[in-house]
XYZ file of C-alpha atoms in Angstrom:
510
model
C -19.513 99.839 14.093
C -20.720 97.829 11.099
C -18.029 95.201 11.694
C -18.934 94.884 15.383
C -22.630 94.628 14.570
C -21.879 91.992 11.932
C -19.789 89.925 14.340
C -22.502 90.172 16.990
C -25.140 89.079 14.472
C -23.047 86.071 13.438
C -22.622 85.046 17.083
C -26.361 85.395 17.803
C -27.269 83.377 14.700
C -24.682 80.694 15.598
C -26.086 80.305 19.100
C -29.657 80.222 17.754
C -28.723 77.484 15.305
C -26.973 75.513 18.027
C -29.862 75.777 20.488
C -32.322 74.839 17.743
C -30.279 71.650 17.342
C -29.300 72.428 13.754
C -28.231 68.981 12.558
C -27.823 67.718 16.129
C -25.749 64.584 15.823
C -24.495 62.961 18.968
C -22.527 59.734 18.762
C -23.669 56.676 16.881
C -24.409 55.172 20.279
C -27.011 57.816 21.139
C -29.079 58.303 17.998
C -32.742 58.627 18.905
C -32.045 59.037 22.607
C -33.866 62.234 23.553
C -32.237 62.706 26.937
C -28.765 62.498 25.389
C -29.846 64.842 22.595
C -30.945 67.388 25.192
C -27.707 66.896 27.060
C -25.759 67.473 23.849
C -27.646 70.707 23.182
C -26.874 71.889 26.711
C -23.186 70.974 26.303
C -23.098 72.765 22.970
C -24.522 75.944 24.423
C -21.857 75.848 27.139
C -19.090 75.141 24.616
C -20.027 77.740 22.021
C -18.295 80.495 23.995
C -14.997 78.682 23.417
C -15.499 78.443 19.676
C -14.909 81.174 17.147
C -17.632 83.732 16.477
C -17.244 83.076 12.755
C -19.369 80.342 11.199
C -18.065 76.910 10.201
C -17.649 75.777 6.597
C -21.018 75.550 4.796
C -22.072 72.059 3.728
C -22.337 73.090 0.058
C -18.562 73.667 -0.018
C -17.832 69.987 0.651
C -15.533 68.327 -1.901
C -15.310 64.648 -2.813
C -11.541 64.437 -2.249
C -8.927 65.962 0.057
C -5.242 65.234 0.607
C -5.746 64.546 4.316
C -8.994 63.875 6.195
C -8.932 64.725 9.903
C -11.648 63.145 12.039
C -12.328 65.319 15.111
C -11.919 69.055 15.717
C -10.352 69.123 19.170
C -6.868 70.418 19.911
C -5.132 67.478 18.219
C -7.216 67.656 15.048
C -6.821 71.397 14.575
C -3.063 71.262 15.308
C -2.711 68.475 12.723
C -4.654 70.484 10.154
C -2.517 73.585 10.641
C 0.738 71.660 10.234
C -0.555 69.745 7.198
C -1.605 73.027 5.584
C 1.813 74.523 6.331
C 3.343 71.571 4.446
C 1.326 72.425 1.339
C -1.504 69.954 1.880
C -5.240 70.431 1.377
C -6.694 69.038 4.647
C -10.312 68.902 5.846
C -11.616 68.569 9.427
C -14.825 66.634 10.114
C -16.419 67.121 13.566
C -19.506 65.187 14.647
C -20.605 67.720 17.268
C -22.225 71.096 16.400
C -19.110 73.006 17.565
C -15.353 72.482 17.423
C -13.354 71.841 20.582
C -14.314 68.459 21.999
C -12.841 67.678 25.402
C -10.141 70.307 24.795
C -12.758 72.972 25.600
C -13.115 71.454 29.075
C -9.380 71.463 29.839
C -8.700 73.542 32.893
C -5.280 73.492 34.510
C -2.830 74.049 31.651
C -0.225 72.485 29.363
C 2.903 70.837 30.723
C 6.239 71.507 29.020
C 9.870 71.568 30.108
C 12.867 73.764 29.229
C 10.558 76.418 27.781
C 11.442 80.029 27.086
C 8.783 81.136 29.563
C 10.277 78.977 32.330
C 13.696 80.465 31.623
C 12.301 84.016 31.686
C 10.807 83.304 35.129
C 13.899 81.624 36.567
C 12.350 78.145 36.687
C 15.071 75.528 36.298
C 13.625 72.454 34.621
C 14.822 69.669 32.348
C 13.329 67.258 29.844
C 14.905 64.403 31.791
C 13.159 65.435 35.016
C 9.842 65.800 33.158
C 10.383 62.317 31.703
C 11.252 60.753 35.063
C 8.305 62.326 36.914
C 5.811 61.345 34.190
C 7.167 57.787 34.164
C 6.877 57.622 37.943
C 3.353 59.069 37.754
C 2.376 56.344 35.270
C 3.851 53.674 37.597
C 6.624 52.910 35.091
C 4.114 51.494 32.572
C 4.264 54.340 30.011
C 5.348 53.712 26.414
C 8.897 55.011 26.812
C 9.452 55.895 23.140
C 6.269 57.985 23.010
C 7.147 59.576 26.357
C 10.668 60.532 25.252
C 9.326 62.121 22.064
C 6.656 63.883 24.125
C 8.974 65.587 26.632
C 11.650 66.441 24.066
C 9.093 68.214 21.866
C 7.135 69.951 24.623
C 9.006 73.261 24.571
C 8.724 73.396 20.790
C 4.958 73.016 21.103
C 4.791 76.022 23.456
C 6.861 78.042 20.945
C 4.630 76.954 18.053
C 1.466 78.011 19.883
C 3.078 81.351 20.722
C 3.967 81.839 17.057
C 0.289 81.565 16.081
C -0.959 83.929 18.777
C -1.684 81.439 21.574
C 0.540 82.494 24.471
C 0.824 80.261 27.556
C 3.247 82.112 29.825
C 1.540 81.908 33.246
C 3.117 78.879 34.922
C 1.823 76.781 37.816
C 2.243 73.192 39.061
C 0.122 70.025 39.194
C 0.211 66.837 41.266
C 3.172 64.520 40.777
C 5.468 67.304 39.547
C 8.400 68.899 41.383
C 8.814 71.911 39.104
C 6.409 74.515 37.784
C 5.795 73.473 34.196
C 2.025 73.816 33.724
C 1.620 76.647 31.203
C -1.594 78.686 31.212
C -2.949 81.812 29.496
C -1.388 85.052 30.721
C -4.348 85.917 32.971
C -4.327 82.501 34.678
C -7.638 81.459 33.123
C -8.597 77.924 32.099
C -6.549 76.773 29.119
C -9.240 74.928 27.155
C -11.533 77.607 25.770
C -8.590 79.928 25.135
C -6.790 77.205 23.178
C -9.859 76.213 21.149
C -10.684 79.821 20.288
C -7.103 80.432 19.120
C -6.893 77.222 17.076
C -10.272 77.768 15.382
C -9.195 81.321 14.488
C -5.991 80.000 12.891
C -7.820 77.202 11.043
C -10.229 79.734 9.560
C -7.478 82.229 8.701
C -5.643 79.451 6.830
C -8.802 78.615 4.875
C -8.944 75.045 6.177
C -12.486 73.647 5.768
C -14.005 72.625 9.112
C -17.382 70.884 8.890
C -19.480 70.331 12.018
C -22.397 67.886 12.424
C -20.196 65.586 10.328
C -20.356 62.164 11.982
C -17.704 59.840 10.509
C -19.059 56.287 10.630
C -16.346 54.325 8.866
C -12.759 54.607 7.635
C -12.555 53.047 4.175
C -9.626 51.008 2.867
C -8.540 49.003 -0.152
C -5.734 46.444 -0.341
C -4.559 47.375 3.169
C -4.374 51.110 2.441
C -6.724 53.739 3.874
C -8.747 55.474 1.143
C -11.090 57.855 2.982
C -14.194 57.953 5.174
C -17.955 57.491 5.148
C -19.567 60.415 6.929
C -23.150 61.272 7.901
C -23.916 64.990 7.702
C -26.696 66.412 9.883
C -27.833 62.825 10.617
C -29.298 62.767 7.123
C -26.860 62.842 4.191
C -24.258 60.083 3.903
C -21.182 60.835 1.810
C -18.003 58.954 0.964
C -14.976 61.254 0.892
C -11.636 60.057 -0.409
C -8.238 61.060 0.900
C -4.621 59.973 0.655
C -4.355 59.859 4.468
C -6.703 59.883 7.445
C -5.839 61.288 10.887
C -8.092 60.144 13.743
C -8.324 62.681 16.590
C -11.711 61.717 18.024
C -10.759 61.683 21.713
C -11.373 58.994 24.317
C -14.431 57.122 25.550
C -15.042 58.782 28.916
C -18.686 59.523 28.067
C -19.474 56.004 26.802
C -20.931 54.249 29.843
C -21.201 50.920 28.015
C -17.512 50.855 27.022
C -16.449 51.878 30.530
C -18.650 49.226 32.168
C -17.157 46.618 29.820
C -13.512 47.333 30.700
C -14.008 48.661 34.251
C -17.269 47.478 35.842
C -16.052 48.860 39.182
C -16.461 52.425 37.817
C -20.080 52.000 36.788
C -22.263 54.811 38.116
C -19.537 57.437 38.568
C -20.181 60.884 37.090
C -18.037 61.907 34.100
C -16.374 65.219 33.273
C -16.276 64.355 29.569
C -18.263 66.154 26.870
C -21.008 63.952 25.410
C -19.134 63.340 22.146
C -16.330 61.378 23.856
C -17.732 57.975 22.983
C -14.781 56.035 21.567
C -15.935 56.100 17.929
C -12.388 56.454 16.600
C -11.098 53.505 18.617
C -13.896 51.285 17.340
C -13.378 52.314 13.690
C -9.630 51.718 13.933
C -10.139 48.280 15.508
C -12.308 47.310 12.513
C -9.326 48.097 10.257
C -7.061 45.801 12.272
C -5.586 48.411 14.573
C -4.689 47.302 18.064
C -5.276 48.923 21.457
C -3.336 49.255 24.698
C -4.251 49.988 28.352
C -8.013 50.059 27.712
C -8.757 49.304 31.367
C -6.661 52.261 32.556
C -9.254 54.955 33.252
C -8.403 58.030 35.263
C -10.786 59.101 37.975
C -10.220 62.774 38.819
C -10.395 63.494 42.554
C -12.021 66.937 42.383
C -15.306 66.911 40.465
C -18.406 68.884 41.480
C -20.897 66.051 41.623
C -24.261 67.656 40.813
C -23.058 69.158 37.520
C -20.247 66.629 36.855
C -17.944 69.632 36.500
C -14.181 69.391 36.839
C -12.563 71.622 39.454
C -9.118 72.099 37.953
C -5.910 70.975 39.604
C -4.578 74.525 39.413
C -6.732 75.338 42.469
C -4.608 72.963 44.538
C -1.484 73.941 42.614
C -1.981 77.525 43.776
C -2.421 76.521 47.422
C -5.849 74.998 48.194
C -6.192 72.148 50.670
C -8.660 69.270 50.948
C -10.598 68.584 54.146
C -13.050 65.900 55.225
C -16.499 66.378 56.744
C -14.661 66.600 60.074
C -12.796 69.701 58.868
C -9.447 67.883 58.818
C -6.839 67.360 56.092
C -6.418 63.692 55.161
C -3.850 63.490 52.330
C -1.116 65.231 50.353
C -3.312 67.224 47.962
C -0.520 67.414 45.373
C 0.047 63.682 45.127
C -0.861 61.970 41.835
C -4.540 61.856 40.928
C -4.950 58.136 41.593
C -3.532 58.505 45.116
C -5.669 61.550 45.974
C -8.759 59.764 44.629
C -7.964 56.688 46.738
C -7.616 58.886 49.839
C -11.043 60.468 49.206
C -12.625 57.052 48.650
C -11.336 55.925 52.059
C -13.429 58.634 53.750
C -16.856 57.408 54.954
C -18.646 59.923 52.718
C -16.331 59.287 49.674
C -16.317 63.072 49.164
C -14.294 66.040 50.396
C -14.141 69.833 50.358
C -11.582 72.130 48.702
C -10.732 75.107 50.912
C -8.874 78.211 49.708
C -8.613 81.968 50.165
C -8.817 85.168 48.143
C -5.185 84.779 47.051
C -5.860 81.443 45.352
C -8.993 82.929 43.766
C -6.988 85.816 42.300
C -4.433 83.421 40.788
C -6.914 80.922 39.288
C -9.376 82.704 37.013
C -11.382 79.511 36.486
C -12.798 80.000 39.999
C -14.884 82.873 38.613
C -16.643 80.308 36.395
C -17.166 77.991 39.378
C -18.793 80.912 41.209
C -21.124 81.644 38.290
C -22.200 78.009 38.326
C -23.039 78.183 42.026
C -20.359 75.793 43.299
C -18.486 78.131 45.650
C -19.249 78.641 49.349
C -17.812 81.810 50.877
C -17.421 83.698 54.137
C -15.312 86.499 55.592
C -14.187 84.221 58.424
C -13.086 80.618 58.918
C -15.883 80.173 61.447
C -18.452 81.402 58.940
C -17.029 79.174 56.200
C -17.184 76.142 58.517
C -20.881 76.861 59.029
C -21.427 77.035 55.253
C -19.504 73.770 54.836
C -21.316 72.100 57.732
C -18.057 71.096 59.443
C -16.846 71.762 63.031
C -15.528 75.342 63.181
C -12.857 74.601 65.800
C -11.440 71.716 63.733
C -11.363 73.769 60.526
C -9.632 76.674 62.309
C -7.073 74.269 63.762
C -6.514 72.734 60.298
C -5.987 76.165 58.720
C -3.604 77.295 61.461
C -1.572 74.103 61.146
C -1.440 74.447 57.364
C -0.392 78.087 57.435
C 2.423 77.198 59.833
C 3.500 74.411 57.464
C 3.630 76.891 54.566
C 5.634 79.364 56.661
C 8.114 76.675 57.677
C 8.106 75.031 54.238
C 7.424 71.681 55.875
C 4.172 69.696 55.891
C 4.760 67.393 58.844
C 1.312 65.789 58.474
C 1.336 64.556 54.868
C 4.653 65.536 53.307
C 3.332 67.958 50.713
C 6.167 69.937 49.114
C 4.512 71.798 46.199
C 1.714 74.347 45.907
C 2.998 75.941 49.117
C 4.134 79.352 47.866
C 1.343 81.182 49.697
C -0.584 80.503 52.895
C -4.370 80.614 53.231
C -4.838 83.732 55.342
C -6.462 86.225 52.977
C -10.173 86.741 53.644
C -12.688 86.088 52.252
C -12.407 82.313 52.374
C -13.930 79.816 49.960
C -14.896 76.150 49.686
C -16.119 73.783 46.965
C -17.600 70.353 47.691
C -16.113 67.671 45.432
C -15.883 63.935 44.822
C -14.235 61.624 42.276
C -15.455 61.405 38.661
C -14.393 59.686 35.434
C -12.077 62.108 33.718
C -9.726 60.535 31.185
C -9.184 57.253 29.363
C -5.476 56.469 29.251
C -6.067 53.522 26.920
C -6.568 53.711 23.174
C -5.039 52.743 19.860
C -1.367 51.966 19.526
C 0.840 54.331 17.503
C 4.554 54.920 16.941
C 6.363 58.266 17.248
C 5.385 59.070 13.643
C 1.742 58.810 14.871
C 1.164 55.898 12.462
C -1.523 53.514 13.746
C -0.124 50.026 14.346
C -1.761 46.649 13.756
C -1.457 43.570 15.952
C 1.889 42.714 14.335
C 3.236 46.160 15.235
C 3.221 47.317 11.601
C 1.745 50.655 10.459
C -1.637 50.612 8.715
C -0.838 52.443 5.480
C -2.199 55.984 5.416
C -3.710 55.921 8.923
C -2.533 58.265 11.682
C -3.884 59.130 15.158
C -3.219 61.633 17.947
C -4.668 62.749 21.265
C -6.821 60.869 23.755
C -7.806 58.303 21.109
C -4.235 56.986 21.536
C -3.065 54.780 24.418
C 0.312 54.126 26.022
C 1.769 57.566 26.688
C 0.400 57.993 30.208
C 0.650 54.422 31.492
C -1.580 53.700 34.466
C -2.021 57.315 35.582
C -1.971 60.630 33.740
C -0.243 63.663 35.226
C -2.435 66.782 35.191
C -1.441 69.089 32.315
C -0.044 66.295 30.143
C -3.145 65.757 28.005
C -3.113 69.295 26.594
C 0.582 68.860 25.832
C -0.164 65.513 24.160
C -2.803 66.892 21.788
C -0.541 69.700 20.591
C 2.712 67.693 20.370
C 1.248 64.623 18.667
C -1.381 66.575 16.735
C 1.418 68.582 15.109
C 3.390 65.397 14.441
C 0.381 63.746 12.788
C -0.017 66.735 10.470
C 3.668 66.739 9.556
C 4.041 62.966 9.069
C 0.783 62.528 7.137
C 1.896 65.326 4.792
C 5.237 63.577 4.236
C 3.362 60.334 3.528
C 1.063 61.989 0.968
C 3.979 63.715 -0.805
C 5.806 60.383 -1.106
C 2.864 58.716 -2.904
């Protein structure tokens, strides 16, 4: 009882500190902006459930020097820290937000991997070559092929590694642009992000790896072309210089930085974003100051299914488990399982530039994230198609006709209207029926800094910057012009691990 009470007290105190804005420190772009501060507090409160109940490392335990400094406590940063620790290093993680997790917490659909033990157990025949080919096709043949080859060949190993540290992803579904089920989720089919973050934080703390929050890294220091550490602002008050033999940047993308987006893609100005408020491109900007180069900065993914009022992502697993998209006329208008850029383009061709996801109780039972959508008030429901049409404000006869046609297509395994071939294992006949109104939103920045397969950051001459590594959404090139759903979670684990391993090798060789 005492243990339970203690854990509960720690959680309550953590939430109180978060809500009170203990050391609130948004990005360097938003200091002094009250509306963004409030937004950050709101985001933090939402994210805290995905973080560990245990507290983060107290500020008074900060040291002046570490073997490896990791900037950012999302999936890539924590994976890097765990691997560096396993190699005998003394790493530290510095996170500018009040909680760990970053955009990883918001990940919904799952983690793509091929030739995994869980696929084999379930009779799913897949290959690394097929995964490679489909990702290359999804990126319109513009992906960095060396990074992509490393990515697919190490995907199964990443699933095994997570399983070995108590993070099991054995519930498998499919996302757009894929022919085989390779999107790995938690056993109960819930959203992958919070589960992953909770498991990684637990492992980081069990390994005794210091993880400081409200630690806003402002600069990566260097001397004679070699990285020497970082300058970091704690609690927006105390500036410290910490030295390290290597620095790993895992700060995420810039999907929440409206100024950066408007600069590279003025056509996307005004769109809502699914990104957490800390995704402001700080890491990219710091690396550029050191001479690092970038790639594909104008390649920004707009996700087709975002709840507009709350800017909340409706995960691709909903479509992967059988949902369809209809217009305000109650009619299907595209292959829902096409790549994200194509589905987004189809929605934007509609007069209202919005659409409605329609699904049944079967889909709801297979995608646990829908329970969260219900709690947030996004889901319309009715015991009949006619009743649902009324809730959706679409013609009932057209919606019924659409559903009948779709259910026949599922039965016959042939979508004569739009050629959909995946996410058709079950029809939509199980009452009650559900709908969520959606539209496109900024979701992911494919562009970022250039690295090699050792995760070393490259300069304009293509040479590594000594002692500097990067992994995750801060990196560009892997996804090309379009990211396949489920590949970003795979990227943060695969390349996060590699950054931890390679930075440790670098430090040992000094």
